[in-house]
XYZ file of C-alpha atoms in Angstrom:
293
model
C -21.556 36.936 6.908
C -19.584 37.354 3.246
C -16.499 39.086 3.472
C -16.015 41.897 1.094
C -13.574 40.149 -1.153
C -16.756 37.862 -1.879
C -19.216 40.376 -2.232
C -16.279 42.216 -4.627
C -16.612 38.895 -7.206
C -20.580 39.261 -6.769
C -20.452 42.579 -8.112
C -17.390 41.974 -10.322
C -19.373 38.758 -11.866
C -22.697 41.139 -12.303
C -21.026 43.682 -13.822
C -19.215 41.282 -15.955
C -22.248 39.589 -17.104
C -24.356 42.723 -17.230
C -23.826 43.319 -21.198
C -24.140 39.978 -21.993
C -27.639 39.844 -19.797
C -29.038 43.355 -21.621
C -27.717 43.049 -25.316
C -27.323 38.559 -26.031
C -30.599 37.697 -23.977
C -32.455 40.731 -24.444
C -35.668 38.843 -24.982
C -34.116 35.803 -26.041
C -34.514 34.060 -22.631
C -38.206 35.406 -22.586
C -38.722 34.732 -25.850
C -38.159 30.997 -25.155
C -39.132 30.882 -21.669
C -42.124 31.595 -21.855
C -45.094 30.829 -18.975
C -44.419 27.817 -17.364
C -47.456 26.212 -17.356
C -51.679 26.951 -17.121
C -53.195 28.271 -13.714
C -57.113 27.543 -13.181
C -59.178 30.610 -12.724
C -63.049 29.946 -12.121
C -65.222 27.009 -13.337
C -68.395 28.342 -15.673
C -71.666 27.749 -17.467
C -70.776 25.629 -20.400
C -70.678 28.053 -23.670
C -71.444 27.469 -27.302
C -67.597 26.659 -29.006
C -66.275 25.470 -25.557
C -63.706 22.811 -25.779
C -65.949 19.611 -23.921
C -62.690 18.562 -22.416
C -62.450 21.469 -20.095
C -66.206 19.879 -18.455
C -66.178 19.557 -15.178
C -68.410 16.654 -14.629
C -68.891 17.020 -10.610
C -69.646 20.789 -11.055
C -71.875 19.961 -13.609
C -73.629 16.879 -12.252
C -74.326 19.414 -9.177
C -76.185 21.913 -10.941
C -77.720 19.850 -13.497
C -75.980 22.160 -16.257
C -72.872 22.069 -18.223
C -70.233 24.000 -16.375
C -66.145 24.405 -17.457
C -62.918 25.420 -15.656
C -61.117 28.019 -17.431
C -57.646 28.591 -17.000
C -55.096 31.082 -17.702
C -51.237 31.085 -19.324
C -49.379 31.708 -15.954
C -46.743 34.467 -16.599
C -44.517 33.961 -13.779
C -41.500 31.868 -14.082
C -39.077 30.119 -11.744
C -35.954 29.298 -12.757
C -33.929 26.346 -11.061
C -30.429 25.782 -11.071
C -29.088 22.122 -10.409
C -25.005 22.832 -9.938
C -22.805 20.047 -9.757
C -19.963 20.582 -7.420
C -17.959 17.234 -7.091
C -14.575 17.174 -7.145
C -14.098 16.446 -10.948
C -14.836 19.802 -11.583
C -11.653 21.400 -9.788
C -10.368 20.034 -13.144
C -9.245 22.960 -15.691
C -6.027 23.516 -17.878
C -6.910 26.524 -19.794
C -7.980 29.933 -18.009
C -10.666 28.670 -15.427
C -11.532 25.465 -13.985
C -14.866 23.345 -14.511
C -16.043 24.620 -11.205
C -15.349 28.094 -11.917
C -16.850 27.794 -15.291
C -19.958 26.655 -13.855
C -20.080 29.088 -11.301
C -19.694 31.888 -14.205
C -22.703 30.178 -16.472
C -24.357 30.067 -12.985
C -24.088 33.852 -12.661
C -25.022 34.859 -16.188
C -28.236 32.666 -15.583
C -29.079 34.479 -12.594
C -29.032 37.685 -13.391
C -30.650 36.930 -16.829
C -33.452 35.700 -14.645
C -33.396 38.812 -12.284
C -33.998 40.969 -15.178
C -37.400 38.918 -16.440
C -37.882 39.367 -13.257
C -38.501 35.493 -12.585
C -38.092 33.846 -9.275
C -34.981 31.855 -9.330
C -33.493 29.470 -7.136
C -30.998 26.894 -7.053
C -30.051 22.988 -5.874
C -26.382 22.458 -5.110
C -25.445 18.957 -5.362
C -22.708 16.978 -5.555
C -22.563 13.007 -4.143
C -25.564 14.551 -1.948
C -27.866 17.141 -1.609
C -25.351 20.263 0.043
C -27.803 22.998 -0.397
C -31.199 24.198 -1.673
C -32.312 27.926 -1.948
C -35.684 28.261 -2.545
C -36.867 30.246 -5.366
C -37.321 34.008 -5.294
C -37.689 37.204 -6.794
C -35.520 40.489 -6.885
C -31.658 41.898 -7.742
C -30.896 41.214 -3.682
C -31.628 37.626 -3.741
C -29.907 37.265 -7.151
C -26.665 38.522 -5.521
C -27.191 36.626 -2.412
C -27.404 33.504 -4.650
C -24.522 33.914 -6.812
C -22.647 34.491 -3.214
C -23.681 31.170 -2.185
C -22.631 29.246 -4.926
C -19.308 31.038 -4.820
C -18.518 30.215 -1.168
C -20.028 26.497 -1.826
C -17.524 24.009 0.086
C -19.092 20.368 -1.012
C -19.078 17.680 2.077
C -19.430 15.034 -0.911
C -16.678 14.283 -4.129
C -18.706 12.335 -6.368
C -21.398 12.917 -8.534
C -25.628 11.877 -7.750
C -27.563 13.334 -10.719
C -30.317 11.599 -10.104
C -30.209 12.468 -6.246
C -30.075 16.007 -7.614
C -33.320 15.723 -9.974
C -34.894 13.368 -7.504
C -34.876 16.536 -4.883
C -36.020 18.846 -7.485
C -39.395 16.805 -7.803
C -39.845 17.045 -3.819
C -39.408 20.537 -3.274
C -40.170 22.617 -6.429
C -44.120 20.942 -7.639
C -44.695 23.541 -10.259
C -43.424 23.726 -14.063
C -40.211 25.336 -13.777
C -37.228 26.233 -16.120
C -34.242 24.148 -14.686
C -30.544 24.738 -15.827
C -28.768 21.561 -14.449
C -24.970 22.418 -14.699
C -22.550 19.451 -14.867
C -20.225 17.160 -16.619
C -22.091 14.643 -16.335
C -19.112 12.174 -15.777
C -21.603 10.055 -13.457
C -24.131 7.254 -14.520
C -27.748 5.608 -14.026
C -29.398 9.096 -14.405
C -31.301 8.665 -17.352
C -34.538 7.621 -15.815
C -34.723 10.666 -13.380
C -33.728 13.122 -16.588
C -36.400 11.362 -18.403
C -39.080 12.352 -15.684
C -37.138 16.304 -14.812
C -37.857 16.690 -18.655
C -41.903 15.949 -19.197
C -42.631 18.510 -15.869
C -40.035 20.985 -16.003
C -38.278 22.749 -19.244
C -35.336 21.453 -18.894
C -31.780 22.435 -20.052
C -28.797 20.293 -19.607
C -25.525 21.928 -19.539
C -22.437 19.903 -20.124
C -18.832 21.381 -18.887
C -15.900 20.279 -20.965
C -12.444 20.593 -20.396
C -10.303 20.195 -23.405
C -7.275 18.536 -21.773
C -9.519 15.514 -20.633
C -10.371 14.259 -23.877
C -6.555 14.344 -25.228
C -3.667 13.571 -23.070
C -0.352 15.002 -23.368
C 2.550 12.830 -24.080
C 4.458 13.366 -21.072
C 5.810 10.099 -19.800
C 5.069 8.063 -16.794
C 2.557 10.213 -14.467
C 0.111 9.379 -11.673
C -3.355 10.342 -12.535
C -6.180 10.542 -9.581
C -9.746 10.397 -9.735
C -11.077 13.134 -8.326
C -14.192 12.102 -7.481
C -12.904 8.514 -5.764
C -9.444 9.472 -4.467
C -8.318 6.109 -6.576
C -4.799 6.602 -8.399
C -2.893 4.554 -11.140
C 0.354 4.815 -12.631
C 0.186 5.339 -17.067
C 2.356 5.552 -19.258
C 1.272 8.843 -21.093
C 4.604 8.573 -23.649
C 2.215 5.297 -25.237
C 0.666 6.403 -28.487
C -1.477 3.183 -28.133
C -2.838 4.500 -24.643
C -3.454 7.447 -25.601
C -5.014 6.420 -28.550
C -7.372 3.908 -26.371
C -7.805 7.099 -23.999
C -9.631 9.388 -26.439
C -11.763 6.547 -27.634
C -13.179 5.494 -24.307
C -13.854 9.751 -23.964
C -15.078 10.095 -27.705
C -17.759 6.679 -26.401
C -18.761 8.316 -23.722
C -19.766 12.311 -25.476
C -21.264 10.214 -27.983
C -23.169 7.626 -25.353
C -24.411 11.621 -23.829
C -25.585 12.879 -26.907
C -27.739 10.301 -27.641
C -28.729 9.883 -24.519
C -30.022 13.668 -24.706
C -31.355 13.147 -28.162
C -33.403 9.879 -26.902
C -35.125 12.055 -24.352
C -35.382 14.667 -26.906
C -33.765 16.563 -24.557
C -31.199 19.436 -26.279
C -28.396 20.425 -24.237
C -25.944 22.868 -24.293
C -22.068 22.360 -24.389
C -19.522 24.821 -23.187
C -15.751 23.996 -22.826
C -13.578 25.492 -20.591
C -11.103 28.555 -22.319
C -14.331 29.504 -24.576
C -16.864 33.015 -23.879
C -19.494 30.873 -21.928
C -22.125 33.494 -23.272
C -21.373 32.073 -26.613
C -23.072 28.591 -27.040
C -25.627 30.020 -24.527
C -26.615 32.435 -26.577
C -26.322 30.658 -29.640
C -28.582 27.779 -27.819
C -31.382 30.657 -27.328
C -31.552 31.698 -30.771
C -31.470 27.878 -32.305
C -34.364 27.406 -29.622
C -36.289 30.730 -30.876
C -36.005 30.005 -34.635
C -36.945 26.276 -34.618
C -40.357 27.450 -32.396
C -40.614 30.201 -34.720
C -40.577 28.268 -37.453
């Protein structure tokens, strides 16, 4: 049962979103989303300008004639969302955390869905598989999802991509869009994002915070990971640390981009403090003009 100060951020979150939805992705998410994939309709005397590869060989063996399948653009989508909810993304200096962030991209996604009216559903993960709604239609189930995800409490603090995408392939068979929201501060994921991305049309998302790639020069402090509950003692008054700090981040964007770019894969980056409807919207348009063009 949600309580009504949940149901009060559903509606606050649609209405705050509800702009963005009907002016920035009017027609840019259908634009780029387009069907997901080819449905067969009937199988057919063989015609004069027919492409042979469409010949089905057992049909045609059968009645001692060339016959084809013909199939049709399917223009119903479904729209997954993977969501990351280990514990690294409590992190957040600026105006929202990592989680929250997520959960806000989450909503705008939703809704933007709702109003192609696409099915949508979503996979919450974290070290472990906490939740999977299955894909739907309709403004009630949009709501109902973005609930979900806002009253998510994760049994697991780590991060299993690959778990995540791994699940996708069991439960959703058909060419989908899939959002997968995360920071992507775990590892060993490539080959399962390498397989996600030839079936599905897929769109990584990475959450930044600003604060993590530049530490403050405060002294002695005790830093945790979030993720492992393990704790050390730096020294954050060390120029030289901090210097090492930022390059062991700056490695690791750069070991994600081309990571992404290797799986011709093109993601989308959005950093806490910034108007997430920004470098979505921007990522639509880039998306539109390049296929355009």
């Amino acid at each position: 049962m949600l309580t009504r100060e949940i149901v009060a951020q559903v509606r606050r979150l649609e209405i705050q979103t509800r702009k963005a939805v009907a002016e920035t992705f009017a027609g840019s998410y259908q634009s780029v989303f387009k069907g997901t994939g080819m449905v067969f309709q009937e199988v057919r005397p063989y015609q004069p300008g027919d492409d042979v590869r469409a010949i089905d060989w057992n049909v045609s063996a059968r009645m001692q004639q060339p016959y084809v399948k013909v199939f049709t653009e399917e223009r119903e989508r479904t729209a997954m969302l993977l969501l990351d909810l280990s514990r690294s993304l409590d992190f957040g200096t600026v105006d929202r955390t990592k989680g929250r962030l997520a959960a806000e991209l989450a909503a705008l996604l939703v809704f933007s869905a709702v109003r192609s009216g696409d099915r949508v559903g979503a996979i919450l993960f974290s070290d472990r598989i906490e939740s999977f709604v299955p894909p739907k239609k309709g403004k009630k189930h949009g709501m109902a999802l973005v609930a979900r995800i806002l009253t998510a409490q994760p049994e697991g603090r780590g991060t299993d991509i690959a778990g995540a995408l791994h699940h996708l392939g069991r439960v959703i068979r058909r060419r989908a869009i899939v959002f997968l929201l995360s920071d992507f501060l775990g590892s060993d994921f490539e080959p399962a994002l390498k397989v996600a991305a030839r079936r599905h049309e897929l769109v990584p998302i990475v959450l930044r915070d600003p604060a993590e790639e530049e530490l403050p020069a405060l002294g002695l402090a005790t830093v945790e990971d979030p993720e492992t509950g393990a704790r050390m003692e730096i020294d954050l008054a060390s120029e030289r640390m901090r210097r090492r700090y930022q390059a062991l981040i700056a490695a690791q964007v750069e070991a994600r981009r081309r990571l992404f770019r290797r799986l011709d894969i093109e993601a989308v980056e959005v950093r806490c403090g910034e108007d997430p409807v920004r470098p979505l919207a921007a990522y639509f348009a880039a998306v539109r003009r390049r296929r355009a063009g």
